[in-house]
Amino acid sequence: MSNDFSPEQKRYLEGFMSGVQTSRVARTGVGSPGDAAPQGPDKPHLLAQARTIAAGGKLADQEKWKRDEHPFDAYARFRDQAKSGVYPKPDDNFRWRYHGLFYVAPAQNSYMCRMRIPNGILKAWQFEGVADIAERLAGGFAHVTTRANLQIREIIAENAPDVVEELVALGITSKGSGADNIRNVTGSATAGIDAQELLDTRAHAREWHNHILNDRTLYGLPRKFNVSFDGGGRIATLEETNDIGFQAVQVGEGAPVAPGVYYRLAIGGISGHRDLARDTGVILPPDEATTVADAIVRVFIEHGDRTNRAKSRLKYVLDAWGFPKFIAEVEKVLGYPLVHVDASLVSTRPAIDRLAHIGVHRQKQAGLNWIGVWTPLGRLTCTDMRALAHISRTYGDGEIRLTVWQNLLLSGVSDANVEAARAALHAAGLKCEVSNVRAGLVACTGNRGCKFAASDTKGHALKIAEHMDGRVEMDAPVNIHLTGCHHSCAQHYIGDIGLIGAKVTVNDDGDQVEGYHLHVGGGYADKAAIGRLLQSDLTAEDAPVFIETLLKAYLLHRASPGESFQDFTARHDIADLQRLVGETHS
């Protein structure tokens, strides 16, 4: 290729010609004389792109970037770029997310690194090691995410490769934690220690995690993909918000399988698009979960939309096809039929405890307990992390269990050590007992660290909690979720009260301030539901008083002390709820 072209122009032309050739192969089965069809692990993706082009579609930019240079083939270039202090342009910003690094400008001129922690469980020494990395190479703190994961922020370009590589030295990887890949695998937070659970999800989450890491074919999907394993424990895993949810269930007599514990397959969850995973009727032995998940992903690879990023998730394949056709395609990949069991033969899932992620709770092992530790919306300083690691080793079993509720559990604390562990937490400025409002508070990163967010979700969430202190005494669980944008990382649609960031116009001159659209009545687990819009264009300044009044209206008008906030809102249409709020004095 002529030296008159820049390296970027050469990559573009090479990618363009590759795309033309791949399209020709897809249409005709043969290429130009001497050309060969795509081979290797990227073949399914290249052929899917080619079919899209052959059908007259225009690939999304991200699809072109993946085709032009696979992110895993660009690691050396990433290292050189970062060590030169250069931040990426949009195409490389997308590629570096395959390595777990997100350039978050304009919110911050730095990287965020997201890890992969299957089932959310770390050893205390790993947790402490992440603190050391965050202190030396990043902003000195970490966030617990809503996928029971960790991310560290404020990483300058020069430090980015060292962060990724030092995580590997800890036995932690960030590979594939962003972009069009299968994200962190979630599982029951109390797996293996919960007397109520039907199934220990740890082995299945680890198997799927390692399966993904070791098969390049499973990278570069039409869009991101989430998988979750729920074992039936006391803490909700929110598997219904995932593309694939494996739900442990007890199958009784009369089914086409022997009585016992199986996974029920639910698919299509994407709460930000107002949809939750639905039961397929399929029951499978737990040791087949990875095989079935793999087949589902391969159908998605072949048929997912690669032109419209807003319609490229699994949900939209299901919407277009319906469940029977999709399951039939999965069975073709598997080479055998899946087993369907009537819902009447499946026992109801054990009830969740909405407060089991906070405070002291007995394990199924005699004399042992887990302690749920509250974090300020997932934020932990390095000092906090070292203290937690020390307490876990000294009084517990040396494990840190992250939850989808942006907090963590210390497990294996003996009865004799509970008070000492509590005292140590208190001395470190950490809390294991908080109000019901704080226990159910969830917030995404917000515009302090995310370019998409319209509002400072974490800051506003803490102001809401502080405002409620001494004003509203909630005697029942309540979840308040604040998310900054339509991506809904904080899953606002499933909150009792869910707020999505918005710019609110406050005067005739068009001046705008940070604010929210407020929804009510969302839920999860056995109460899974999508919330309804109650109040548009609520300023962040007015949100605490509005929520205070809404909660007081609930306490005043609920049918009984046992009526949940979700049931209360379901009893009323939106106009009635607005009237009750208007009549209630804050």
XYZ file of C-alpha atoms in Angstrom:
586
model
C 0.000 0.000 0.000
C 1.326 3.424 -0.940
C 3.341 5.327 1.633
C 1.244 8.375 0.736
C -1.423 7.115 3.159
C -1.318 7.643 6.919
C -1.513 4.569 9.205
C -5.139 5.443 10.008
C -6.012 5.705 6.301
C -4.292 2.391 5.611
C -6.288 0.660 8.346
C -9.493 2.137 6.960
C -8.765 0.990 3.402
C -7.718 -2.470 4.556
C -10.910 -2.752 6.574
C -13.018 -1.475 3.691
C -11.587 -4.037 1.294
C -12.009 -6.766 3.896
C -15.659 -5.812 4.258
C -16.202 -5.841 0.490
C -14.612 -9.249 0.233
C -16.569 -10.646 3.181
C -19.793 -9.346 1.648
C -18.936 -11.062 -1.644
C -18.305 -14.338 0.164
C -21.626 -14.103 1.999
C -23.564 -13.484 -1.235
C -21.897 -16.017 -3.479
C -20.009 -18.424 -1.264
C -16.802 -17.594 -3.134
C -14.557 -14.577 -3.394
C -12.256 -13.294 -6.061
C -9.794 -15.780 -7.539
C -7.374 -16.760 -4.801
C -9.523 -15.306 -2.007
C -10.764 -17.420 0.869
C -13.846 -17.171 3.047
C -13.329 -15.787 6.559
C -11.745 -18.261 8.925
C -10.883 -18.398 12.605
C -12.813 -17.301 15.681
C -14.034 -14.038 14.121
C -15.703 -15.853 11.217
C -19.301 -15.822 12.605
C -19.122 -12.073 13.188
C -17.577 -11.295 9.797
C -20.210 -13.389 8.042
C -23.012 -11.724 10.027
C -21.652 -8.319 9.021
C -21.380 -9.434 5.413
C -24.971 -10.679 5.336
C -26.070 -7.318 6.692
C -24.240 -5.489 3.896
C -25.477 -7.931 1.260
C -29.045 -7.284 2.405
C -28.564 -3.563 1.868
C -27.897 -2.650 5.492
C -25.357 -0.128 6.698
C -23.148 -1.330 9.519
C -23.026 0.739 12.683
C -19.698 2.480 13.218
C -18.821 0.098 16.035
C -19.212 -2.865 13.668
C -16.842 -1.215 11.206
C -14.318 -0.567 13.955
C -14.423 -4.203 15.064
C -13.938 -5.354 11.481
C -11.154 -2.891 10.682
C -9.027 -3.935 13.661
C -10.065 -6.440 16.273
C -9.463 -4.928 19.738
C -7.568 -7.989 20.958
C -5.148 -7.591 18.050
C -4.483 -3.973 19.015
C -3.142 -4.364 22.548
C 0.444 -3.446 21.638
C -0.809 -0.311 19.931
C -2.927 0.501 22.992
C 0.141 0.219 25.237
C 2.185 2.487 23.009
C -0.636 5.019 22.782
C -1.233 5.059 26.529
C 2.424 5.231 27.510
C 2.748 8.259 25.245
C 0.059 9.958 27.318
C -2.378 9.955 24.408
C -6.081 9.339 24.989
C -8.084 7.523 22.311
C -10.320 8.799 19.570
C -13.826 7.257 19.366
C -12.814 4.123 17.459
C -10.024 3.256 19.878
C -12.096 4.291 22.868
C -14.484 1.555 21.761
C -11.658 -0.937 21.199
C -9.980 -0.339 24.566
C -13.251 -1.218 26.293
C -12.564 -4.802 25.239
C -9.676 -4.548 27.708
C -11.947 -3.087 30.389
C -10.850 0.542 29.958
C -13.323 3.361 29.330
C -12.138 6.832 28.399
C -14.798 8.923 30.162
C -14.213 12.391 28.692
C -15.695 14.962 28.791
C -16.810 14.036 32.322
C -13.183 13.317 33.261
C -9.983 13.301 31.233
C -9.099 9.824 32.416
C -9.927 6.140 32.147
C -12.238 3.991 34.227
C -11.360 0.308 34.562
C -14.102 -2.256 35.094
C -13.239 -5.755 36.261
C -14.758 -9.209 35.901
C -15.541 -10.849 39.238
C -17.674 -13.976 38.675
C -20.474 -14.273 41.230
C -19.046 -11.115 42.842
C -16.713 -12.998 45.198
C -13.127 -11.963 45.960
C -10.543 -13.072 48.469
C -9.657 -10.402 51.006
C -6.087 -10.218 49.659
C -7.436 -9.546 46.154
C -9.731 -6.829 47.480
C -6.769 -5.278 49.272
C -4.715 -5.573 46.097
C -7.328 -3.618 44.148
C -7.054 -0.914 46.813
C -3.293 -0.778 46.300
C -3.738 -0.396 42.523
C -6.379 2.302 42.951
C -4.133 4.212 45.345
C -0.955 4.052 43.246
C -2.352 4.223 39.737
C -5.828 5.763 39.945
C -8.026 8.089 42.008
C -7.690 6.329 45.343
C -11.160 4.754 45.492
C -13.309 2.030 43.942
C -16.991 1.649 43.157
C -19.124 -1.435 43.789
C -21.391 -1.681 40.745
C -24.908 -2.963 40.135
C -23.396 -6.088 38.580
C -21.674 -7.086 41.834
C -18.416 -5.854 40.375
C -15.668 -3.327 41.029
C -14.430 -0.441 38.946
C -11.682 2.073 39.608
C -11.568 5.580 38.179
C -9.357 8.579 37.463
C -6.654 6.554 35.703
C -4.341 8.724 33.611
C -3.391 7.404 30.180
C 0.153 6.446 31.158
C -1.088 4.225 34.000
C -3.821 2.403 32.088
C -1.747 -0.591 30.883
C -0.269 -1.062 34.353
C -3.746 -1.153 35.907
C -4.901 -3.901 33.546
C -1.737 -5.929 33.947
C -1.502 -5.598 37.718
C -5.093 -6.784 38.031
C -4.098 -9.923 36.142
C -1.314 -10.445 38.667
C -4.041 -10.479 41.349
C -5.983 -13.151 39.481
C -8.530 -10.595 38.251
C -9.207 -9.750 34.636
C -10.932 -6.817 32.974
C -11.060 -8.530 29.580
C -14.354 -8.058 27.782
C -15.966 -6.069 30.577
C -17.087 -3.342 28.175
C -18.265 -2.788 24.593
C -20.065 -5.533 22.642
C -19.252 -8.368 24.986
C -20.688 -10.585 27.703
C -20.419 -8.597 30.906
C -19.582 -9.642 34.464
C -21.381 -12.832 35.452
C -23.611 -12.335 38.473
C -24.780 -14.998 40.909
C -26.423 -15.246 44.290
C -24.526 -13.126 46.802
C -25.036 -15.734 49.522
C -24.211 -18.742 47.336
C -23.109 -21.671 49.473
C -23.911 -20.009 52.812
C -27.668 -19.448 52.593
C -29.930 -21.953 54.353
C -32.752 -21.015 51.987
C -30.963 -21.494 48.679
C -31.876 -24.249 46.275
C -28.574 -24.196 44.456
C -25.027 -22.898 44.960
C -24.393 -20.734 41.883
C -20.645 -20.250 42.331
C -19.448 -23.171 40.185
C -21.844 -22.313 37.348
C -20.916 -18.631 37.335
C -17.200 -19.513 37.318
C -17.647 -22.053 34.519
C -19.464 -19.528 32.319
C -16.882 -16.856 33.191
C -13.998 -19.091 32.105
C -15.872 -20.290 29.045
C -16.217 -16.687 27.861
C -12.601 -15.794 28.583
C -11.286 -18.695 26.533
C -13.407 -18.406 23.394
C -12.762 -15.361 21.205
C -15.887 -16.185 19.194
C -17.904 -14.929 22.163
C -16.534 -11.387 21.793
C -17.816 -8.765 19.381
C -21.532 -9.482 19.710
C -24.109 -7.144 18.126
C -24.291 -5.418 21.529
C -23.526 -6.080 25.187
C -24.955 -9.180 26.857
C -25.749 -10.016 30.499
C -26.071 -13.418 32.168
C -27.085 -14.110 35.757
C -27.514 -17.159 37.990
C -30.026 -17.062 40.846
C -29.860 -19.877 43.373
C -33.039 -19.047 45.272
C -31.309 -17.374 48.212
C -32.530 -14.539 50.403
C -30.835 -11.732 48.473
C -32.258 -10.941 45.029
C -29.832 -11.341 42.131
C -31.985 -9.363 39.644
C -31.589 -12.075 37.025
C -34.811 -10.865 35.394
C -32.936 -7.757 34.196
C -30.470 -9.915 32.220
C -30.464 -11.207 28.659
C -30.252 -14.687 30.180
C -31.465 -15.456 33.681
C -30.941 -18.927 35.131
C -33.389 -19.294 38.032
C -33.021 -22.227 40.428
C -36.366 -23.966 40.926
C -37.727 -27.154 42.449
C -39.510 -29.395 39.928
C -42.066 -31.815 41.312
C -43.666 -35.082 40.271
C -45.335 -35.409 36.885
C -42.758 -33.482 34.845
C -40.798 -35.028 31.951
C -37.708 -34.883 34.194
C -36.974 -36.481 37.539
C -38.045 -34.373 40.549
C -35.282 -32.133 41.794
C -33.586 -28.769 41.486
C -33.077 -27.344 38.002
C -32.496 -24.026 36.326
C -35.496 -22.387 34.700
C -34.479 -20.367 31.641
C -35.643 -16.752 31.338
C -34.471 -14.546 28.458
C -34.757 -11.036 27.057
C -34.339 -8.812 30.109
C -33.237 -5.222 29.524
C -34.872 -2.980 32.094
C -33.621 0.220 30.472
C -35.810 -0.694 27.493
C -38.782 -1.411 29.754
C -38.605 -5.182 29.504
C -37.782 -7.978 31.922
C -36.631 -11.501 31.138
C -39.538 -13.842 30.604
C -39.862 -17.522 31.432
C -39.335 -19.727 28.362
C -40.806 -22.810 30.012
C -37.431 -24.508 29.558
C -35.946 -26.465 32.464
C -32.350 -27.678 32.358
C -29.917 -29.486 34.630
C -27.537 -26.974 36.233
C -24.490 -28.535 34.587
C -25.945 -27.729 31.147
C -26.197 -23.986 31.808
C -22.961 -23.080 30.028
C -23.837 -25.179 26.977
C -27.287 -23.611 26.672
C -26.013 -20.069 27.286
C -23.373 -20.597 24.603
C -26.019 -21.676 22.091
C -28.209 -18.667 22.881
C -25.290 -16.297 22.381
C -24.411 -17.922 19.040
C -27.950 -17.429 17.753
C -27.692 -13.797 18.835
C -24.316 -13.424 17.095
C -25.842 -14.613 13.839
C -29.145 -12.757 13.957
C -28.686 -9.676 16.159
C -29.016 -6.252 14.512
C -25.637 -4.790 13.537
C -27.029 -1.586 12.005
C -29.071 0.135 14.718
C -27.438 0.297 18.143
C -30.765 1.184 19.771
C -32.283 -2.094 18.540
C -29.311 -4.421 18.763
C -29.979 -6.213 22.045
C -31.392 -9.743 22.328
C -34.822 -8.363 23.258
C -35.333 -7.117 19.723
C -34.588 -10.500 18.149
C -37.194 -11.963 20.497
C -39.671 -9.213 19.659
C -39.241 -9.897 15.942
C -39.293 -13.676 16.125
C -41.236 -14.643 19.224
C -39.971 -17.125 21.797
C -40.881 -20.396 19.998
C -38.839 -19.543 16.901
C -35.884 -18.366 18.969
C -35.836 -21.504 21.121
C -36.088 -23.617 17.967
C -32.965 -21.886 16.605
C -31.161 -22.512 19.899
C -32.088 -26.190 19.670
C -30.600 -26.329 16.159
C -27.305 -25.054 17.539
C -27.438 -27.486 20.453
C -28.405 -30.432 18.273
C -31.029 -31.642 20.716
C -34.409 -30.431 22.047
C -34.738 -28.547 25.291
C -37.111 -29.796 27.960
C -40.251 -27.791 28.650
C -42.051 -28.133 31.971
C -45.446 -26.675 32.759
C -45.273 -23.922 35.380
C -47.809 -25.786 37.547
C -45.145 -28.441 38.192
C -42.564 -25.909 39.352
C -42.577 -24.770 42.972
C -42.652 -21.072 43.808
C -39.206 -19.608 44.321
C -38.333 -19.060 48.013
C -39.149 -15.526 49.120
C -36.407 -12.909 49.089
C -35.576 -10.709 52.072
C -35.185 -7.149 50.838
C -32.973 -6.250 53.789
C -30.746 -9.344 53.874
C -27.896 -7.463 52.190
C -27.540 -5.226 55.275
C -26.787 -6.263 58.853
C -26.086 -9.613 60.536
C -27.709 -12.795 59.201
C -27.223 -16.445 60.081
C -25.595 -18.734 57.543
C -26.573 -22.332 56.954
C -23.281 -23.340 58.576
C -23.926 -23.612 62.322
C -22.480 -20.771 64.350
C -21.561 -18.607 61.353
C -23.021 -15.369 59.976
C -22.726 -12.942 57.111
C -22.637 -9.213 57.743
C -23.978 -6.875 55.084
C -21.936 -3.664 54.973
C -23.463 -0.491 53.547
C -21.385 1.630 51.219
C -22.233 5.210 50.188
C -23.717 4.148 46.841
C -20.843 1.773 46.192
C -17.965 4.189 46.814
C -15.108 2.862 48.921
C -11.832 4.586 49.668
C -8.646 2.556 49.707
C -8.586 2.934 53.483
C -12.107 1.486 53.620
C -11.073 -1.440 51.443
C -8.039 -2.290 53.531
C -10.120 -2.133 56.696
C -12.725 -4.467 55.189
C -10.039 -6.910 54.062
C -8.536 -6.908 57.549
C -11.918 -7.448 59.226
C -12.748 -10.250 56.781
C -9.497 -12.069 57.534
C -9.598 -11.455 61.285
C -13.230 -12.225 62.036
C -14.578 -13.984 58.936
C -13.600 -16.488 56.272
C -11.420 -14.112 54.260
C -13.930 -13.517 51.469
C -15.569 -10.323 50.252
C -18.928 -10.821 48.513
C -20.131 -7.963 46.327
C -23.859 -7.596 45.671
C -26.003 -6.046 42.944
C -27.177 -3.582 45.614
C -23.836 -1.734 45.537
C -22.721 -3.072 48.885
C -20.824 -6.094 50.165
C -21.018 -9.004 52.590
C -18.427 -10.323 55.016
C -19.071 -14.041 55.363
C -18.052 -16.741 57.816
C -18.191 -14.542 60.928
C -18.612 -16.733 63.982
C -21.200 -15.948 66.631
C -18.358 -15.167 69.020
C -16.853 -12.649 66.565
C -19.993 -10.771 65.472
C -19.718 -7.983 68.052
C -15.989 -7.576 67.515
C -16.547 -7.362 63.748
C -19.276 -4.768 64.271
C -17.001 -2.748 66.507
C -14.182 -2.926 63.970
C -16.518 -1.744 61.212
C -17.711 1.139 63.370
C -14.138 2.107 64.240
C -13.321 2.207 60.521
C -16.298 4.481 59.819
C -18.239 1.701 58.090
C -21.866 0.788 58.736
C -23.750 -2.477 58.839
C -27.010 -0.961 60.104
C -28.699 1.900 58.236
C -32.198 3.228 57.612
C -34.452 1.448 55.143
C -34.082 4.396 52.781
C -30.284 4.120 52.736
C -30.412 0.318 52.513
C -32.439 0.547 49.303
C -30.620 3.454 47.670
C -28.934 2.744 44.317
C -27.250 5.213 41.970
C -25.119 5.025 38.843
C -21.906 7.019 38.410
C -23.742 10.144 37.256
C -22.264 13.084 35.410
C -19.245 13.324 37.708
C -17.778 10.398 35.812
C -20.017 9.539 32.859
C -20.519 11.583 29.706
C -24.026 10.235 29.139
C -25.499 11.214 32.511
C -27.681 14.315 32.730
C -27.477 14.595 36.534
C -25.181 14.024 39.505
C -26.950 10.861 40.596
C -24.668 9.823 43.463
C -24.579 13.324 44.922
C -28.333 13.752 44.647
C -29.017 10.280 46.072
C -27.038 11.079 49.204
C -28.912 14.379 49.553
C -32.186 12.456 49.371
C -31.008 10.090 52.109
C -29.793 12.948 54.299
C -33.084 14.792 53.825
C -35.082 11.730 54.937
C -33.099 11.331 58.153
C -35.347 12.521 60.977
C -38.199 13.372 58.609
C -39.505 10.014 57.404
C -39.269 6.831 59.449
C -39.766 4.026 56.931
C -40.829 0.833 58.664
C -40.822 -1.115 55.390
C -38.198 -1.669 52.691
C -38.122 0.881 49.883
C -35.830 1.023 46.889
C -34.927 4.386 45.376
C -32.891 4.117 42.174
C -31.256 7.086 40.448
C -29.872 6.657 36.957
C -28.301 9.347 34.831
C -29.417 8.391 31.336
C -31.389 5.969 29.175
C -28.746 3.255 29.606
C -30.263 2.831 33.094
C -27.191 1.363 34.803
C -29.000 1.878 38.127
C -32.126 0.163 36.761
C -34.554 2.931 37.657
C -37.536 1.116 36.175
C -37.424 -1.635 38.832
C -37.203 0.705 41.838
C -40.128 1.432 44.120
C -39.120 4.964 43.193
C -36.989 5.314 40.081
C -35.478 8.538 38.804
C -33.854 9.043 35.411
C -31.695 12.097 34.853
C -32.984 14.979 32.733
C -32.258 18.619 32.048
C -35.182 20.614 33.420
C -36.122 23.997 31.977
C -36.801 26.432 34.822
C -37.737 29.740 33.181
C -38.914 31.385 30.000
C -35.327 32.105 28.976
C -34.746 28.372 28.587
C -32.275 28.026 31.460
C -31.868 24.420 32.519
C -30.817 22.653 35.701
C -30.200 19.045 36.624
C -33.289 17.025 37.404
C -35.236 13.832 36.897
C -38.335 12.100 35.617
C -39.711 10.082 38.557
C -41.322 6.645 38.231
C -43.081 4.487 40.834
C -44.107 0.877 41.275
C -41.178 -1.036 39.849
C -40.152 -4.356 41.344
C -38.054 -7.502 41.020
C -37.989 -11.213 41.885
C -41.559 -12.365 42.626
C -42.730 -8.736 42.317
C -40.986 -7.992 39.019
C -42.523 -4.978 37.301
C -41.650 -1.870 35.295
C -42.392 1.433 37.024
C -44.839 4.065 35.758
C -44.064 7.735 35.239
C -45.439 9.812 38.118
C -43.667 13.166 37.778
C -41.746 14.670 34.854
C -39.174 17.452 35.053
C -38.531 17.342 38.771
C -35.489 19.440 39.615
C -32.754 17.835 41.672
C -33.278 20.548 44.285
C -36.974 19.673 44.624
C -36.537 15.885 44.503
C -35.863 15.282 48.234
C -39.027 17.116 49.357
C -41.135 15.464 46.648
C -39.918 11.990 47.662
C -40.453 12.805 51.330
C -44.059 13.777 50.557
C -44.571 10.670 48.422
C -43.336 8.380 51.195
C -45.507 10.162 53.756
C -48.512 9.727 51.465
C -47.750 5.999 51.390
C -47.467 5.756 55.183
C -50.724 7.683 55.639
C -52.817 5.917 53.028
C -51.536 2.342 52.787
C -54.235 -0.285 53.290
C -52.394 -1.874 56.207
C -48.937 -1.771 57.834
C -48.072 -4.795 55.727
C -48.866 -3.233 52.369
C -45.668 -2.621 50.407
C -44.946 0.615 48.591
C -45.217 -1.240 45.295
C -48.641 -2.668 46.176
C -49.767 0.754 47.372
C -48.856 2.399 44.080
C -50.418 -0.453 42.105
C -53.764 0.187 43.848
C -53.892 3.723 42.482
C -53.784 5.191 39.030
C -51.269 7.959 38.386
C -53.829 10.743 38.801
C -54.802 9.414 42.251
C -51.160 9.176 43.309
C -50.525 12.731 42.176
C -53.582 13.873 44.131
C -52.436 12.079 47.292
C -48.985 13.636 47.007
C -50.544 17.050 46.520
C -52.738 16.627 49.596
C -49.916 15.396 51.817
C -47.872 17.996 53.628
C -44.141 17.413 53.781
